[in-house]
PDB file of C-alpha atoms in Angstrom:
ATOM      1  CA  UNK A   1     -14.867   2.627 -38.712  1.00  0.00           C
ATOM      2  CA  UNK A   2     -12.520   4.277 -36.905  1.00  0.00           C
ATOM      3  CA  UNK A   3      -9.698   2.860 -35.034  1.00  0.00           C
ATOM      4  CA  UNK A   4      -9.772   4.337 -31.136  1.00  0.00           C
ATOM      5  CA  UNK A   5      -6.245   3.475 -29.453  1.00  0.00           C
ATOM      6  CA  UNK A   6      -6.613   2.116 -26.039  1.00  0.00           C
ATOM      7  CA  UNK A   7      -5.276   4.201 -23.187  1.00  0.00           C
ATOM      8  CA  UNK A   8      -2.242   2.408 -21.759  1.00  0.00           C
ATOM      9  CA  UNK A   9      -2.552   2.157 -18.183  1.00  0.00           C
ATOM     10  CA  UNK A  10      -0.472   4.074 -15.938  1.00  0.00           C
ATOM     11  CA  UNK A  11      -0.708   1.734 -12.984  1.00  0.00           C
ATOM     12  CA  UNK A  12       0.911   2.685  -9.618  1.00  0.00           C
ATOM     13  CA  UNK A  13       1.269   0.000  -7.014  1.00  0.00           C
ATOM     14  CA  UNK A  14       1.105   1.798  -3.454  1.00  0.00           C
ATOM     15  CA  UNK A  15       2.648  -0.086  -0.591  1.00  0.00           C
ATOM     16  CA  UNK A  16       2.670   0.096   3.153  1.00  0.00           C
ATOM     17  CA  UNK A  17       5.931  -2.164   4.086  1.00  0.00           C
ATOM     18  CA  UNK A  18       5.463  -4.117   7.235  1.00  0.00           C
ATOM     19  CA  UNK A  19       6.527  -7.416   8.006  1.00  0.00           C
ATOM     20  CA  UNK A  20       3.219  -8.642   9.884  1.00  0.00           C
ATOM     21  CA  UNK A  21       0.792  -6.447   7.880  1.00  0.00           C
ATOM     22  CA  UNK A  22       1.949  -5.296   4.785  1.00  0.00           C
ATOM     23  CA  UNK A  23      -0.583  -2.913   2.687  1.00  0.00           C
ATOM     24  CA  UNK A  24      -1.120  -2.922  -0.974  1.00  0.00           C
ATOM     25  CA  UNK A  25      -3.065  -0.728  -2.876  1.00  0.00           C
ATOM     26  CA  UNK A  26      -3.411  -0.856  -6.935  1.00  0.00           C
ATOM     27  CA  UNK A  27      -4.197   2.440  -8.665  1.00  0.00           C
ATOM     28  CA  UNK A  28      -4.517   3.656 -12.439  1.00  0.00           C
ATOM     29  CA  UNK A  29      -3.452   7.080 -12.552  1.00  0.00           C
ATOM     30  CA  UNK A  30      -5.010   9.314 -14.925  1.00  0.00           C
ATOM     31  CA  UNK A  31      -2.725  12.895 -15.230  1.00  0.00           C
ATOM     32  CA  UNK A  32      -3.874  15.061 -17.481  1.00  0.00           C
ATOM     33  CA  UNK A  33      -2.724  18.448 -17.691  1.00  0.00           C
ATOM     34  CA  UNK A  34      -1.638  17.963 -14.138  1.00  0.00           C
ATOM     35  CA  UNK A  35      -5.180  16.731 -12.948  1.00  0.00           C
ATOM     36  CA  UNK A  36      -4.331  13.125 -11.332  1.00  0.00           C
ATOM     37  CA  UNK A  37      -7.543  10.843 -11.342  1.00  0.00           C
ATOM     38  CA  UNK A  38      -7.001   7.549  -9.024  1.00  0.00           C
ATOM     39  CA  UNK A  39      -8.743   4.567  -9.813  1.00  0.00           C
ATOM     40  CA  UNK A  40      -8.667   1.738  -7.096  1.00  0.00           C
ATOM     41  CA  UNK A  41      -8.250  -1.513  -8.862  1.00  0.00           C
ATOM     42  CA  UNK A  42      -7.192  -3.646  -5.601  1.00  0.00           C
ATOM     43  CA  UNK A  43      -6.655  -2.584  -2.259  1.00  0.00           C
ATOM     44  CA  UNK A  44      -5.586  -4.911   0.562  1.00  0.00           C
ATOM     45  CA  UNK A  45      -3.803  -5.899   3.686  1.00  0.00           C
ATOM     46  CA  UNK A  46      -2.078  -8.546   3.881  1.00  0.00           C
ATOM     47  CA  UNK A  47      -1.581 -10.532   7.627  1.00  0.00           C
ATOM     48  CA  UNK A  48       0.631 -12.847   8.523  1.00  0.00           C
ATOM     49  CA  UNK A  49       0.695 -13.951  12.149  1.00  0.00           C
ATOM     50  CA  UNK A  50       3.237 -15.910  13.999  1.00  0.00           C
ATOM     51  CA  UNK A  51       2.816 -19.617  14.383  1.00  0.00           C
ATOM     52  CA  UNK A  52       6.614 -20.237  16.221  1.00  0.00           C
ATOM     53  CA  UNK A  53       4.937 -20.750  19.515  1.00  0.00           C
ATOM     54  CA  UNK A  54       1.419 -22.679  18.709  1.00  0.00           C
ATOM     55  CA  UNK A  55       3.771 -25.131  16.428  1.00  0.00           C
ATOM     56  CA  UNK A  56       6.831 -25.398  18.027  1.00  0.00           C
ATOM     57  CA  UNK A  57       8.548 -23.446  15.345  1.00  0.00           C
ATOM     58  CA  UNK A  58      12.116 -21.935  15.342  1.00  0.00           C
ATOM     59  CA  UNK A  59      11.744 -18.011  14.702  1.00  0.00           C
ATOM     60  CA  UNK A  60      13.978 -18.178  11.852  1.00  0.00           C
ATOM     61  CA  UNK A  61      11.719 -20.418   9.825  1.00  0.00           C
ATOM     62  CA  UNK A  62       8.435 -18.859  10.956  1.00  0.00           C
ATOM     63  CA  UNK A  63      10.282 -15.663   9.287  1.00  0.00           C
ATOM     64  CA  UNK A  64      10.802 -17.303   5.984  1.00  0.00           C
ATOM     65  CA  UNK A  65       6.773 -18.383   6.246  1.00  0.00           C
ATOM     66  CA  UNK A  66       5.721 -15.443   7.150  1.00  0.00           C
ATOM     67  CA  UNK A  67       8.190 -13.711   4.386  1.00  0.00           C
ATOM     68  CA  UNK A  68       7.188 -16.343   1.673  1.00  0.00           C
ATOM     69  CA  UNK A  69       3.777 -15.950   2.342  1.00  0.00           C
ATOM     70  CA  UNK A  70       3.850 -12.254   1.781  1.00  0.00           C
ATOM     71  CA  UNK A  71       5.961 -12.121  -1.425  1.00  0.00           C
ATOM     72  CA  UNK A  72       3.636 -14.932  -3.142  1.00  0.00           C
ATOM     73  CA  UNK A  73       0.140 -12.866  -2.056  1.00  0.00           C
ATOM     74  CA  UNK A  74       1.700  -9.165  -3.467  1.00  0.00           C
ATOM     75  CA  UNK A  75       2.634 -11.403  -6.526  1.00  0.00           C
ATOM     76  CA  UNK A  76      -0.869 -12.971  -7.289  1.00  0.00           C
ATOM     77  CA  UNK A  77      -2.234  -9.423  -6.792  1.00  0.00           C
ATOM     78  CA  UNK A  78       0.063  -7.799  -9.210  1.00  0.00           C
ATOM     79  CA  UNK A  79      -0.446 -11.230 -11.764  1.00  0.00           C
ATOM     80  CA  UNK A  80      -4.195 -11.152 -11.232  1.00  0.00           C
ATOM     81  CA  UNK A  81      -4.215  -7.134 -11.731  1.00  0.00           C
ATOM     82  CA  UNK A  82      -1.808  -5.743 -13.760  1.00  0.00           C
ATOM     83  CA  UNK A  83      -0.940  -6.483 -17.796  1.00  0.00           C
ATOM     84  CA  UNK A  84       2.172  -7.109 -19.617  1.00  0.00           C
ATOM     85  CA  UNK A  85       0.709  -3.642 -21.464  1.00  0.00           C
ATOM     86  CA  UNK A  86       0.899  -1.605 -18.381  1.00  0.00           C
ATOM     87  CA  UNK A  87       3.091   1.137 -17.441  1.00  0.00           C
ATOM     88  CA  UNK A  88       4.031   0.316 -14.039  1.00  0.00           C
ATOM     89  CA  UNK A  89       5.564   1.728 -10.756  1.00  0.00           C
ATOM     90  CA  UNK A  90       5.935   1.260  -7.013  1.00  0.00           C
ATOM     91  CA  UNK A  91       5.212   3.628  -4.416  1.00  0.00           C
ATOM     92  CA  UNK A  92       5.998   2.624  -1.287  1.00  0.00           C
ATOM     93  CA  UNK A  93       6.348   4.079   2.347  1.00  0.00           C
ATOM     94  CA  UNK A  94       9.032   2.209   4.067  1.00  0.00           C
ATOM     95  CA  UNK A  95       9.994   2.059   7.554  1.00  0.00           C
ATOM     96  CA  UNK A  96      12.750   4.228   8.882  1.00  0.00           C
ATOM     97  CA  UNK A  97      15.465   4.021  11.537  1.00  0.00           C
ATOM     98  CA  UNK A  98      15.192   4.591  15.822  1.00  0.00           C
ATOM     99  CA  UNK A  99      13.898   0.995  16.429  1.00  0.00           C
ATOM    100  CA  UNK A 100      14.220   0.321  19.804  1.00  0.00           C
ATOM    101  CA  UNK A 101      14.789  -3.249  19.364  1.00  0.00           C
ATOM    102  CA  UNK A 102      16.575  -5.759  17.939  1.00  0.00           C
ATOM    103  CA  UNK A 103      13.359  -7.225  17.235  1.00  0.00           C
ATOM    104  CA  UNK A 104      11.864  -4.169  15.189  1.00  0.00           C
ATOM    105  CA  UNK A 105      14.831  -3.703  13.153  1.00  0.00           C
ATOM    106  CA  UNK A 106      14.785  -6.681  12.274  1.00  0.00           C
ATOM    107  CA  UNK A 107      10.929  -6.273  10.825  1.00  0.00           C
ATOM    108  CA  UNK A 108      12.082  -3.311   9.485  1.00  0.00           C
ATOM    109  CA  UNK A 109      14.790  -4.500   7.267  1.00  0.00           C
ATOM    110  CA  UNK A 110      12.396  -7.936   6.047  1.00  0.00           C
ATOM    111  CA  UNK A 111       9.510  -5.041   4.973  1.00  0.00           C
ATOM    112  CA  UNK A 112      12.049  -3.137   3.310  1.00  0.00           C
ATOM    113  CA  UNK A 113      13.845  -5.947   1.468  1.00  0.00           C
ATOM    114  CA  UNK A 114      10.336  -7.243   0.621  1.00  0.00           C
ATOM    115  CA  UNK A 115       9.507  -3.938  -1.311  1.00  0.00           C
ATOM    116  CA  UNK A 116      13.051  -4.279  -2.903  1.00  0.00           C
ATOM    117  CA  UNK A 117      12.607  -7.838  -4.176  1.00  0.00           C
ATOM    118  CA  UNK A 118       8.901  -7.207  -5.994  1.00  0.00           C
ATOM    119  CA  UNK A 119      10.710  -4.231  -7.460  1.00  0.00           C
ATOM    120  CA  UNK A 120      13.762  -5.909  -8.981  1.00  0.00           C
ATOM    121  CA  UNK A 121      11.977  -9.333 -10.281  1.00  0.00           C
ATOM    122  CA  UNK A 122       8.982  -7.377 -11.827  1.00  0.00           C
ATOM    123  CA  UNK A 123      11.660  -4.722 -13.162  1.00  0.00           C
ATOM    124  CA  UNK A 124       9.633  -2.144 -11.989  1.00  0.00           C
ATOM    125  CA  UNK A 125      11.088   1.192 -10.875  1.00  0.00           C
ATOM    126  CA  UNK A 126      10.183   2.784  -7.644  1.00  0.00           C
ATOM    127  CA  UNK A 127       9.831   5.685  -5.176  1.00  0.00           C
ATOM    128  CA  UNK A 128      10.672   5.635  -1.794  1.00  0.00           C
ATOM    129  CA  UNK A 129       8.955   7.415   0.471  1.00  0.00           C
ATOM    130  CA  UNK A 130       9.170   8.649   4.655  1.00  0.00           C
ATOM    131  CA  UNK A 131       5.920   8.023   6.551  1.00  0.00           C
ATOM    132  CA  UNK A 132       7.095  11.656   7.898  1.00  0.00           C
ATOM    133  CA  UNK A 133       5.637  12.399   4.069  1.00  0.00           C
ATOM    134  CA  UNK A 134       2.802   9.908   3.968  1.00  0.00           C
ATOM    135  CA  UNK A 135       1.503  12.234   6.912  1.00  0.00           C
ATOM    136  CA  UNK A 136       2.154  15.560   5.652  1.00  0.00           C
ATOM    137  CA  UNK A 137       0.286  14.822   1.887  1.00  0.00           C
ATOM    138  CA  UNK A 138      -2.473  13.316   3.399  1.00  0.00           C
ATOM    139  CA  UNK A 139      -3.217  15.552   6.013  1.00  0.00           C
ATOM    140  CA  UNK A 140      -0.471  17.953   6.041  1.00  0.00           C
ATOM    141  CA  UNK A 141       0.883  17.625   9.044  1.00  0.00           C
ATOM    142  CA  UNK A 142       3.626  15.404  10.400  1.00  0.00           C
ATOM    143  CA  UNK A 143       2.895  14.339  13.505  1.00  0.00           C
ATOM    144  CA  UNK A 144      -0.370  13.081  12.479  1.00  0.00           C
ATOM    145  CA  UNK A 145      -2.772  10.132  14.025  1.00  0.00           C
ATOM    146  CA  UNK A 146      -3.360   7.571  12.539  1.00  0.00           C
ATOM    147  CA  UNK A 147      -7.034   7.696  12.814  1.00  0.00           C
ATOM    148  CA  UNK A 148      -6.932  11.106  11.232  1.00  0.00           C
ATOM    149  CA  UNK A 149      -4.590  10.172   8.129  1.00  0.00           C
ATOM    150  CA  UNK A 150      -7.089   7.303   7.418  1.00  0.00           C
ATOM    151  CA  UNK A 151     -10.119   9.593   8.232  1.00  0.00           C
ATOM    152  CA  UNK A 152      -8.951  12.206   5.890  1.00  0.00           C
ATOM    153  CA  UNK A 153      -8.123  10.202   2.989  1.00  0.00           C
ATOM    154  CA  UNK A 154     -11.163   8.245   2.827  1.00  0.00           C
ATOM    155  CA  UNK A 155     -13.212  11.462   2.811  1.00  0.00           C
ATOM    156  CA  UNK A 156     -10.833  12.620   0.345  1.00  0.00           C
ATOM    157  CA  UNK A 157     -12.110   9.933  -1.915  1.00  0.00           C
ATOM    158  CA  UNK A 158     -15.530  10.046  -1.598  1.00  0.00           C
ATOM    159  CA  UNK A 159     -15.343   7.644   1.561  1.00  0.00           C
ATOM    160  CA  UNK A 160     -16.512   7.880   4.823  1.00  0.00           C
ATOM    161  CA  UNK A 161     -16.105   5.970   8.662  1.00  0.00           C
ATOM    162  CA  UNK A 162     -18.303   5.267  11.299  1.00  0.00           C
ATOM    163  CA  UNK A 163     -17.190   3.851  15.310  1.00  0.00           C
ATOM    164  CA  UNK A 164     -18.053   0.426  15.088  1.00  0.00           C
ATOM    165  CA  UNK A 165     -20.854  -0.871  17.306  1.00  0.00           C
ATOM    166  CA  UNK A 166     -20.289  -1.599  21.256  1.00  0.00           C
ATOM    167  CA  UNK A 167     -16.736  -0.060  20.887  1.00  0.00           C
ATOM    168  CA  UNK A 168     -15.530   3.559  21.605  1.00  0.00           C
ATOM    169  CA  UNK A 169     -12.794   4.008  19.446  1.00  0.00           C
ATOM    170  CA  UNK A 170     -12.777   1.136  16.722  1.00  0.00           C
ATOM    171  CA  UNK A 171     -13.986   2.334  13.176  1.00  0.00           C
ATOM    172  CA  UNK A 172     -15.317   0.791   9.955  1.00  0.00           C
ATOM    173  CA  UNK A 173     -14.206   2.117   6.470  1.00  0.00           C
ATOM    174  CA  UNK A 174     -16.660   2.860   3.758  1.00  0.00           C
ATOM    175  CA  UNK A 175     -14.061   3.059   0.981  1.00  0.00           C
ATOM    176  CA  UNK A 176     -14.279   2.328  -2.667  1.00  0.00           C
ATOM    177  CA  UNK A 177     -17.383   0.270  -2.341  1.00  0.00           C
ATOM    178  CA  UNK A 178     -15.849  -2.216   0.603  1.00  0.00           C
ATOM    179  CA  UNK A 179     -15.896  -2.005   3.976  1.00  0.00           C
ATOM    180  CA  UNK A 180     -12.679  -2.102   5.880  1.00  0.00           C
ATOM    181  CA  UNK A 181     -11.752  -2.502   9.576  1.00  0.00           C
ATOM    182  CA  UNK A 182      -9.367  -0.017  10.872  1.00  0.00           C
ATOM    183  CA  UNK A 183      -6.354  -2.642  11.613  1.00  0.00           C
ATOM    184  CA  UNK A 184      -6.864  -3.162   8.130  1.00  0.00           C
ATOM    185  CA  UNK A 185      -7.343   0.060   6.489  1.00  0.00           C
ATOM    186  CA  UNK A 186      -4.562   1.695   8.008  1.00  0.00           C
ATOM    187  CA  UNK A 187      -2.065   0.244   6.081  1.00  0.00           C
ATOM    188  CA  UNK A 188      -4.200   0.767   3.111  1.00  0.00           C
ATOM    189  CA  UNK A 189      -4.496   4.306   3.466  1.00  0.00           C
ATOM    190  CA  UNK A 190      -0.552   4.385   3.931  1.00  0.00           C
ATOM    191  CA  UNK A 191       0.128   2.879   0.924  1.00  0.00           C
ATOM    192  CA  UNK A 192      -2.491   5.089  -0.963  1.00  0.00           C
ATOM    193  CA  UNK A 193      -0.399   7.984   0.803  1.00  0.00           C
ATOM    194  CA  UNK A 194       2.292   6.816  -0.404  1.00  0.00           C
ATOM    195  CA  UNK A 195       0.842   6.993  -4.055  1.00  0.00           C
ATOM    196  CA  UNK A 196      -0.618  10.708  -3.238  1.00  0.00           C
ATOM    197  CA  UNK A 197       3.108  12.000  -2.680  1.00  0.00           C
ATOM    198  CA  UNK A 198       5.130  10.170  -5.354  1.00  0.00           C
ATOM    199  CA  UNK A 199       2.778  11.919  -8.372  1.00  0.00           C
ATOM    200  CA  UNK A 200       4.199  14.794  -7.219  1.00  0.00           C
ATOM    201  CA  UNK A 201       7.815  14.076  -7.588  1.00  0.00           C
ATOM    202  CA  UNK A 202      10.552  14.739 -10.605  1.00  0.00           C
ATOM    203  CA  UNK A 203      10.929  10.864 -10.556  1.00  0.00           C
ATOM    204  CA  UNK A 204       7.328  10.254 -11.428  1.00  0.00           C
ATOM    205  CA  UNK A 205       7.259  12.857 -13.741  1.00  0.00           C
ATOM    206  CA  UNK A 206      10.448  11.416 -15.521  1.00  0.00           C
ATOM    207  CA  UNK A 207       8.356   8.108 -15.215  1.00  0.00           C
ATOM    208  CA  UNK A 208       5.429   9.518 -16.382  1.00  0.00           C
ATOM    209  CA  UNK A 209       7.431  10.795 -19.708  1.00  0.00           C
TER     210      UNK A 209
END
């Protein structure tokens, strides 16, 4: 009988970096003849909320929590998800500059270095991307809501959304088979973004090849 070689995976880990809620999505990418099929393997949010104040805790340390607790959750979904056999690579929308705070630049540079760090121990290589772009691929415009970039994508997928009951502008996800809030599937969708415009780039096609 014939031998059939496997397919080797082309898996694309999409990520959303935030420091409180930090979005994850796993995808194998089929491209064939420049025809990209996605298949969602894991998608999540992950939520950390700060405990400084309920347990007396210094900021600092509820920072390394909240950062520890993070890096070990994106780990055990890339362990539990992804094989030694797989072709892997990182897509990930990362925050950019005009914080006006001390306070969000700070966030900003613990979601960035986050993204960093799983790239470097995993040795996995990885696009950067503006949420400027996230917007423009999804939707193709810039300035876009976010209701509309999440919206869009999931019909884009074979999704759909409905307002959620007794509210006026909260909204449920029908998306791959789950159900997702809207705090919850916005950072999904942005890191699925972030997948949709890094296929299209000369790094992923260098990847890719």
């Amino acid at each position: 009988m014939e031998n059939i070689e496997q397919r080797q995976r082309q898996i694309i880990i999409g990520m959303d970096a935030g420091y409180r809620n930090f979005g994850i999505s796993i995808v194998d990418v089929t491209d064939t003849d420049d025809i990209k099929k996605f298949k969602f393997i894991h998608l999540e949010t992950i939520v950390t909320k700060r405990e400084n104040k309920k347990f007396n805790i210094k900021v600092a340390t509820d920072d390394v929590f909240s950062i520890m607790h993070t890096l070990n959750r994106i780990r055990e979904i890339i362990d539990d998800n992804c094989d030694l056999t797989d072709k892997m690579l990182i897509a990930a929308e990362i925050p950019t500059g005009g914080s006006q705070s001390s306070i969000a630049a700070k966030s900003m540079g613990f979601a960035t270095a986050m993204t960093v760090a799983i790239s470097v121990l995993y040795d996995i290589p990885a696009i950067y991307v503006d949420p400027r772009d996230v917007k423009s691929v999804v939707t193709g415009r810039e300035n876009a809501s976010k209701i509309f970039i999440m919206s869009t994508l999931a019909l884009h997928f074979g999704g759909n959304f409905k307002l959620k009951k007794g509210t006026k502008n909260k909204y449920l996800f029908m998306f791959n088979g789950n159900e997702f809030h809207s705090n919850e599937f916005e950072h999904i969708a942005d890191s699925i973004g972030a997948i949709m415009y890094a296929v299209d780039t000369s790094q992923y096609r260098l990847w890719k090849n």
